[in-house]
Amino acid sequence: MSSLDTTSKMRVLKQLAKTQGEKVTRALEKEAHRIGNVFKTDARFDILYEHIGLLDVFAFRIPDIAIDLCEQLLDRLDRLKLAQPNGDERGSRYETSERLTTAVLDLLVRIRLFRIRKVLGLVVRAYTHGTEEVRKKAGEGFERISGFNIDTFYSGENRAGLGPAPQFEVIGWLESLDRRSLNEDFDAAVALCTNLLSPNMTGTSWDYKSVTWSSTAVPATTQIIELRQRALGLLKKLYVDAHKIRDKQSLINAMMASSRMPDRQEGSVEIARMISDNTVDVMTFLEYRLPQESLQIVQKIEHDVYWRFYHAPTDAVRSAALKIRDLLKSQSEYSIYRDLVGFNGIFRRWEDGSQVTTDFAAIEEYRAGKAKEYAYTIDDSNWAVWRARIISFCQTESDDLATFPKFYSFLEHFADHRPDLAFLLVQENLDKVRPFIIPLLRGLWRSARRPELLDLFEQWIRDGVNLYAISKLFWSNKDLDEGVLVNLLGRFILDENRAGLGLIIGTATSNYADRQDLLNTLALPAIEALTALEDARWINEIWYSPEARKMFSDMDEHGRQTVLAGLLYLHRVDYHAEEILIPLAQRDPISVMNFFRERMRFQELRQSEDMYEAVPYGFHQLNGTLNQYPDAVVDAVYSWFDEKDYLFQFRGGRLLQAIFPEFPEPFAETLARIIQHGNRRDFAFVTSVLRTYDGQSFLYEIVKDIIASIPDGDAELLEEISAVVASNGVVSGEYGYVTAYLEKAEALRMWLDDPREKVRLFADRFIQDLKRASESERRRADESIALRKHAYGERNHEDGET
């Protein structure tokens, strides 16, 4: 078989995989061992990828051998440096060990039912130790291994009828792990248990022309009840050992998966009872753990339990939830935490349910009042308690800034009220309150402690610490200190601190209304420094700011060029960048057009950077500014045009299409003037632009003008015009092109009455070509449908049978 090409091997192996008999099995085993030798010795991506595909064809016939070979290859890929053909490194971006690993994982998951525990162990290992790409693929594998599938669970034609046996294999494997292994594979164990506790079961069926996704509820059988209890038991075991906040949060989420009702509401009374029992079990466990938990976890429990109470399927769930509610009422420390940090805290009567709309404005007013009240109660007598409390609250972990506004307000009020204590806190407990020193600094900056604070800033800048906090102190702060900011800028430039330089730009922008001088002393030097570092991410600090638009509108020629040079390093011009380009274009549209020209040149110089997009496929708002200057914009792009540049259509032509997507009349008139007395270059330019519009009917008048003007014998240009007319854009359905060709032929019939002979001759020939193309496409579609019917069958949609 080694002499066959890959396609032929695939065909032969597929046929052998369907054939029973000892001789066939031995032949497949022999082929598997040949593939195994390749896995052991070859280091070329294409060869290894090809052989993974070959093994995938018949792995289900020799599952033990296939799984062993996959394990050996996974071990090797962990340390293998792939060979690059002829030393070409460009392929290394896509031809990676990670891609090979994900291909192996796909293979393993497809044969999972033969050896679930073995496959699961390999997928979990990949999930635990792999890269993000590998972890994502392994996570998808978890869903197929531990999730409930209709065709696997139930019996019938083309169904396995295994019931929950695969899921019992999963929970059995997890329970067999010792405590150390279970904690090492923590994330995988949580993900698997979450799937085991899902109330939903899905399935897929297909015929030659459609795929149907089905879902139903997991039945409340004795086995399923046992499975869910064992999964919850494992999660509780992990919870007892967990110490990290994030780990406990993910475990609570996983346990709460047992309280979800099925997505489809045809569930039986037994299903509701099963879910109710699981929910009460989880709440009882959390009630027991509540007194010893950190305040952040207490808040998580309050939030999740309240919403289970709100959607409770039974009185038993409501009763269990209210026990936790009542226990929370006795925790005075949590009440303070909820007021100051409790973004997810519950500030309403639980029993009100859906009868009373939550008054969020009243809650915000209440919390703002409490923040000020608490701050102004701090004095020497209770400072020790409040210092410990503040430090404790500062340990709250969150990726969402909406968690902390009231706590920020409290700290600023505290620093206003007792700057001596606030300064002492910053001096003595800086490491513990560092994430929250900005509001403390804001209060201290307004106090008599400013001279001491300036000395502290000088020391911090020398040491290169807390620079972010100093920058943010002066954000939208009329009482800023330019000297401190200039020193910060110098430090950021010296350290090549990209994030810090972005903050300097943001600080200058936020104060632009009162301090326009900061544009030249801070913002532009920071942009120039970031441009030298080839970093344009500074736009993320300011794109949304009204002050930014005013600042860019006021810029002189030097400022505009500085900004545009910096934006050259954006991989994509998205709506963030457009917010900066719009005011620049309003002042000088040609400078923005030339900016896109520079991006095209930049892309040519960096061909290996495939992610770089010189010209966007469409604008959000920038086109609304540029399309006000059709003559100037078209002239700018025309000056770049080179007939030998086969990519112009996809760059300059696409840029014009993005600026004038609806082909407005002023734009059409500008193009028409170019071809009115034009030469071949003019015709070629306009034709390249027209090719970006997918042959839409609004092009027909200008296309006819070009056809009438083309010199006789210019077949190349006539072919380009034909491509303009022939383009269809997106079509749908098996006979989409058939319909599109016939509709276009019908539309061109009007051209047969055009007074210009060249147009009539072109139309007559093209209509005949379209008819022939339509018939050819119809035959191709018929053949494709016949082949799919043979391969996938044809569903009887009345009775659901195939």
mmCIF file of C-alpha atoms in Angstrom, residues 295-497:
data_model
loop_
_atom_site.group_PDB
_atom_site.id
_atom_site.type_symbol
_atom_site.label_atom_id
_atom_site.label_comp_id
_atom_site.label_asym_id
_atom_site.label_seq_id
_atom_site.Cartn_x
_atom_site.Cartn_y
_atom_site.Cartn_z
ATOM 1 C CA LEU A 295 -16.415 37.359 52.168
ATOM 2 C CA GLN A 296 -16.022 37.141 48.405
ATOM 3 C CA ILE A 297 -17.188 33.526 48.431
ATOM 4 C CA VAL A 298 -20.034 34.439 50.789
ATOM 5 C CA GLN A 299 -21.173 36.981 48.215
ATOM 6 C CA LYS A 300 -20.933 34.358 45.455
ATOM 7 C CA ILE A 301 -23.084 31.980 47.516
ATOM 8 C CA GLU A 302 -25.658 34.687 48.271
ATOM 9 C CA HIS A 303 -25.942 35.645 44.610
ATOM 10 C CA ASP A 304 -26.238 32.089 43.266
ATOM 11 C CA VAL A 305 -28.569 30.842 45.964
ATOM 12 C CA TYR A 306 -30.886 33.837 45.528
ATOM 13 C CA TRP A 307 -31.329 33.126 41.828
ATOM 14 C CA ARG A 308 -31.999 29.445 42.554
ATOM 15 C CA PHE A 309 -34.591 30.615 45.068
ATOM 16 C CA TYR A 310 -36.071 32.937 42.461
ATOM 17 C CA HIS A 311 -36.414 30.069 39.941
ATOM 18 C CA ALA A 312 -37.003 27.297 42.498
ATOM 19 C CA PRO A 313 -38.846 24.250 41.104
ATOM 20 C CA THR A 314 -40.060 23.149 44.581
ATOM 21 C CA ASP A 315 -40.787 24.443 48.078
ATOM 22 C CA ALA A 316 -37.869 22.358 49.363
ATOM 23 C CA VAL A 317 -35.442 24.460 47.304
ATOM 24 C CA ARG A 318 -37.012 27.699 48.519
ATOM 25 C CA SER A 319 -36.790 26.535 52.134
ATOM 26 C CA ALA A 320 -33.103 25.588 51.784
ATOM 27 C CA ALA A 321 -32.325 28.945 50.158
ATOM 28 C CA LEU A 322 -34.047 30.939 52.909
ATOM 29 C CA LYS A 323 -31.938 29.174 55.538
ATOM 30 C CA ILE A 324 -28.842 30.594 53.844
ATOM 31 C CA ARG A 325 -30.509 34.016 53.576
ATOM 32 C CA ASP A 326 -31.242 34.013 57.307
ATOM 33 C CA LEU A 327 -27.700 32.922 58.131
ATOM 34 C CA LEU A 328 -26.341 35.829 56.075
ATOM 35 C CA LYS A 329 -28.412 38.312 58.076
ATOM 36 C CA SER A 330 -26.401 37.428 61.180
ATOM 37 C CA GLN A 331 -23.069 38.212 59.529
ATOM 38 C CA SER A 332 -22.501 41.917 60.189
ATOM 39 C CA GLU A 333 -19.071 41.926 58.549
ATOM 40 C CA TYR A 334 -20.570 40.633 55.337
ATOM 41 C CA SER A 335 -23.193 43.397 55.442
ATOM 42 C CA ILE A 336 -20.416 45.999 55.341
ATOM 43 C CA TYR A 337 -18.638 44.085 52.569
ATOM 44 C CA ARG A 338 -21.867 43.849 50.559
ATOM 45 C CA ASP A 339 -22.393 47.617 50.875
ATOM 46 C CA LEU A 340 -18.862 48.510 49.759
ATOM 47 C CA VAL A 341 -17.813 45.715 47.397
ATOM 48 C CA GLY A 342 -20.955 43.661 46.845
ATOM 49 C CA PHE A 343 -21.699 44.360 43.200
ATOM 50 C CA ASN A 344 -23.367 40.917 43.066
ATOM 51 C CA GLY A 345 -24.927 41.225 46.499
ATOM 52 C CA ILE A 346 -28.685 41.032 46.942
ATOM 53 C CA PHE A 347 -30.274 44.286 48.146
ATOM 54 C CA ARG A 348 -33.940 43.307 47.953
ATOM 55 C CA ARG A 349 -36.409 41.137 49.853
ATOM 56 C CA TRP A 350 -36.087 37.605 48.551
ATOM 57 C CA GLU A 351 -39.781 36.895 48.996
ATOM 58 C CA ASP A 352 -40.772 39.736 46.654
ATOM 59 C CA GLY A 353 -39.775 37.621 43.659
ATOM 60 C CA SER A 354 -40.944 38.983 40.332
ATOM 61 C CA GLN A 355 -43.700 41.094 41.898
ATOM 62 C CA VAL A 356 -41.403 44.061 42.558
ATOM 63 C CA THR A 357 -39.044 45.563 39.988
ATOM 64 C CA THR A 358 -35.535 46.087 41.324
ATOM 65 C CA ASP A 359 -34.858 49.813 41.821
ATOM 66 C CA PHE A 360 -31.192 49.911 40.817
ATOM 67 C CA ALA A 361 -30.986 53.684 41.196
ATOM 68 C CA ALA A 362 -32.157 53.409 44.803
ATOM 69 C CA ILE A 363 -29.619 50.665 45.477
ATOM 70 C CA GLU A 364 -26.810 52.807 44.034
ATOM 71 C CA GLU A 365 -27.931 55.781 46.127
ATOM 72 C CA TYR A 366 -28.062 53.615 49.243
ATOM 73 C CA ARG A 367 -24.591 52.180 48.638
ATOM 74 C CA ALA A 368 -23.099 55.588 47.845
ATOM 75 C CA GLY A 369 -24.507 56.899 51.101
ATOM 76 C CA LYS A 370 -23.120 53.953 53.070
ATOM 77 C CA ALA A 371 -19.675 54.400 51.478
ATOM 78 C CA LYS A 372 -19.533 57.992 52.728
ATOM 79 C CA GLU A 373 -21.055 57.089 56.098
ATOM 80 C CA TYR A 374 -18.522 54.316 56.755
ATOM 81 C CA ALA A 375 -15.615 56.542 55.701
ATOM 82 C CA TYR A 376 -16.595 59.328 58.088
ATOM 83 C CA THR A 377 -16.961 56.961 61.055
ATOM 84 C CA ILE A 378 -13.252 56.045 60.948
ATOM 85 C CA ASP A 379 -11.232 57.565 63.791
ATOM 86 C CA ASP A 380 -8.322 56.687 66.032
ATOM 87 C CA SER A 381 -10.460 54.506 68.281
ATOM 88 C CA ASN A 382 -11.596 52.115 65.534
ATOM 89 C CA TRP A 383 -8.705 52.513 63.085
ATOM 90 C CA ALA A 384 -7.175 49.113 63.872
ATOM 91 C CA VAL A 385 -10.469 47.394 62.986
ATOM 92 C CA TRP A 386 -10.964 49.441 59.822
ATOM 93 C CA ARG A 387 -7.356 48.988 58.677
ATOM 94 C CA ALA A 388 -7.759 45.201 58.901
ATOM 95 C CA ARG A 389 -11.130 45.473 57.159
ATOM 96 C CA ILE A 390 -9.777 47.619 54.316
ATOM 97 C CA ILE A 391 -6.841 45.268 53.788
ATOM 98 C CA SER A 392 -9.233 42.297 53.758
ATOM 99 C CA PHE A 393 -11.577 43.937 51.258
ATOM 100 C CA CYS A 394 -8.605 44.803 49.023
ATOM 101 C CA GLN A 395 -7.992 41.080 48.547
ATOM 102 C CA THR A 396 -11.189 40.762 46.472
ATOM 103 C CA GLU A 397 -10.356 39.267 43.090
ATOM 104 C CA SER A 398 -12.187 40.494 40.007
ATOM 105 C CA ASP A 399 -11.607 41.138 36.309
ATOM 106 C CA ASP A 400 -14.609 43.463 36.231
ATOM 107 C CA LEU A 401 -14.042 47.082 37.262
ATOM 108 C CA ALA A 402 -17.781 47.412 37.886
ATOM 109 C CA THR A 403 -17.146 45.442 41.089
ATOM 110 C CA PHE A 404 -15.387 48.300 42.866
ATOM 111 C CA PRO A 405 -16.841 51.815 42.272
ATOM 112 C CA LYS A 406 -18.379 52.102 45.730
ATOM 113 C CA PHE A 407 -15.244 50.773 47.398
ATOM 114 C CA TYR A 408 -13.199 53.311 45.405
ATOM 115 C CA SER A 409 -15.586 56.045 46.580
ATOM 116 C CA PHE A 410 -15.275 54.871 50.177
ATOM 117 C CA LEU A 411 -11.457 54.966 50.033
ATOM 118 C CA GLU A 412 -11.437 58.444 48.503
ATOM 119 C CA HIS A 413 -13.843 59.733 51.172
ATOM 120 C CA PHE A 414 -11.661 58.116 53.834
ATOM 121 C CA ALA A 415 -8.516 59.812 52.477
ATOM 122 C CA ASP A 416 -10.370 63.148 52.402
ATOM 123 C CA HIS A 417 -11.600 62.660 55.976
ATOM 124 C CA ARG A 418 -8.429 61.253 57.556
ATOM 125 C CA PRO A 419 -5.454 61.915 55.267
ATOM 126 C CA ASP A 420 -3.051 61.116 58.114
ATOM 127 C CA LEU A 421 -4.426 57.595 58.460
ATOM 128 C CA ALA A 422 -4.664 57.156 54.670
ATOM 129 C CA PHE A 423 -1.017 58.203 54.233
ATOM 130 C CA LEU A 424 -0.024 55.809 57.013
ATOM 131 C CA LEU A 425 -1.908 53.004 55.243
ATOM 132 C CA VAL A 426 -0.092 53.701 51.965
ATOM 133 C CA GLN A 427 3.287 53.815 53.711
ATOM 134 C CA GLU A 428 2.900 50.747 55.917
ATOM 135 C CA ASN A 429 0.573 48.465 53.946
ATOM 136 C CA LEU A 430 1.291 49.386 50.329
ATOM 137 C CA ASP A 431 1.702 45.807 49.094
ATOM 138 C CA LYS A 432 -1.683 44.819 50.542
ATOM 139 C CA VAL A 433 -3.661 47.799 49.204
ATOM 140 C CA ARG A 434 -1.711 48.404 45.973
ATOM 141 C CA PRO A 435 -4.625 47.595 43.600
ATOM 142 C CA PHE A 436 -6.683 50.309 45.328
ATOM 143 C CA ILE A 437 -4.187 53.117 45.959
ATOM 144 C CA ILE A 438 -5.571 55.381 43.201
ATOM 145 C CA PRO A 439 -8.611 56.588 45.221
ATOM 146 C CA LEU A 440 -6.368 56.947 48.271
ATOM 147 C CA LEU A 441 -3.957 59.096 46.257
ATOM 148 C CA ARG A 442 -6.825 61.216 44.916
ATOM 149 C CA GLY A 443 -7.925 62.056 48.436
ATOM 150 C CA LEU A 444 -4.381 62.659 49.636
ATOM 151 C CA TRP A 445 -3.596 64.899 46.650
ATOM 152 C CA ARG A 446 -6.292 67.338 47.793
ATOM 153 C CA SER A 447 -5.001 67.333 51.368
ATOM 154 C CA ALA A 448 -2.178 68.995 53.239
ATOM 155 C CA ARG A 449 -0.166 65.831 52.623
ATOM 156 C CA ARG A 450 0.597 66.829 48.994
ATOM 157 C CA PRO A 451 4.280 67.806 49.650
ATOM 158 C CA GLU A 452 4.946 64.448 51.268
ATOM 159 C CA LEU A 453 3.082 62.754 48.434
ATOM 160 C CA LEU A 454 5.275 64.521 45.841
ATOM 161 C CA ASP A 455 8.380 63.239 47.629
ATOM 162 C CA LEU A 456 6.861 59.761 47.572
ATOM 163 C CA PHE A 457 6.114 60.081 43.841
ATOM 164 C CA GLU A 458 9.704 61.083 43.152
ATOM 165 C CA GLN A 459 10.924 57.996 44.976
ATOM 166 C CA TRP A 460 8.425 55.730 43.191
ATOM 167 C CA ILE A 461 9.436 57.055 39.762
ATOM 168 C CA ARG A 462 13.122 56.490 40.584
ATOM 169 C CA ASP A 463 12.320 52.949 41.705
ATOM 170 C CA GLY A 464 9.920 52.322 38.812
ATOM 171 C CA VAL A 465 7.014 51.316 41.065
ATOM 172 C CA ASN A 466 3.359 52.385 41.290
ATOM 173 C CA LEU A 467 3.707 54.363 38.073
ATOM 174 C CA TYR A 468 0.276 53.311 36.850
ATOM 175 C CA ALA A 469 -1.341 54.730 39.972
ATOM 176 C CA ILE A 470 0.437 58.076 39.604
ATOM 177 C CA SER A 471 -0.687 58.310 35.969
ATOM 178 C CA LYS A 472 -4.301 57.515 36.824
ATOM 179 C CA LEU A 473 -4.267 60.056 39.674
ATOM 180 C CA PHE A 474 -4.008 62.833 37.090
ATOM 181 C CA TRP A 475 -6.599 61.375 34.727
ATOM 182 C CA SER A 476 -9.298 64.101 34.255
ATOM 183 C CA ASN A 477 -7.677 66.055 37.073
ATOM 184 C CA LYS A 478 -7.556 69.842 36.615
ATOM 185 C CA ASP A 479 -5.143 70.070 39.515
ATOM 186 C CA LEU A 480 -2.453 67.986 37.804
ATOM 187 C CA ASP A 481 1.307 68.390 38.173
ATOM 188 C CA GLU A 482 2.966 68.590 34.756
ATOM 189 C CA GLY A 483 6.427 68.108 36.235
ATOM 190 C CA VAL A 484 5.460 64.735 37.707
ATOM 191 C CA LEU A 485 3.924 63.674 34.378
ATOM 192 C CA VAL A 486 7.016 64.731 32.403
ATOM 193 C CA ASN A 487 9.182 62.677 34.766
ATOM 194 C CA LEU A 488 6.794 59.755 34.332
ATOM 195 C CA LEU A 489 7.018 60.070 30.552
ATOM 196 C CA GLY A 490 10.810 59.969 30.720
ATOM 197 C CA ARG A 491 10.708 56.877 32.900
ATOM 198 C CA PHE A 492 8.256 55.110 30.585
ATOM 199 C CA ILE A 493 10.410 55.931 27.541
ATOM 200 C CA LEU A 494 13.534 54.699 29.314
ATOM 201 C CA ASP A 495 11.837 51.438 30.312
ATOM 202 C CA GLU A 496 10.091 51.049 26.923
ATOM 203 C CA ASN A 497 6.931 50.719 28.996
#
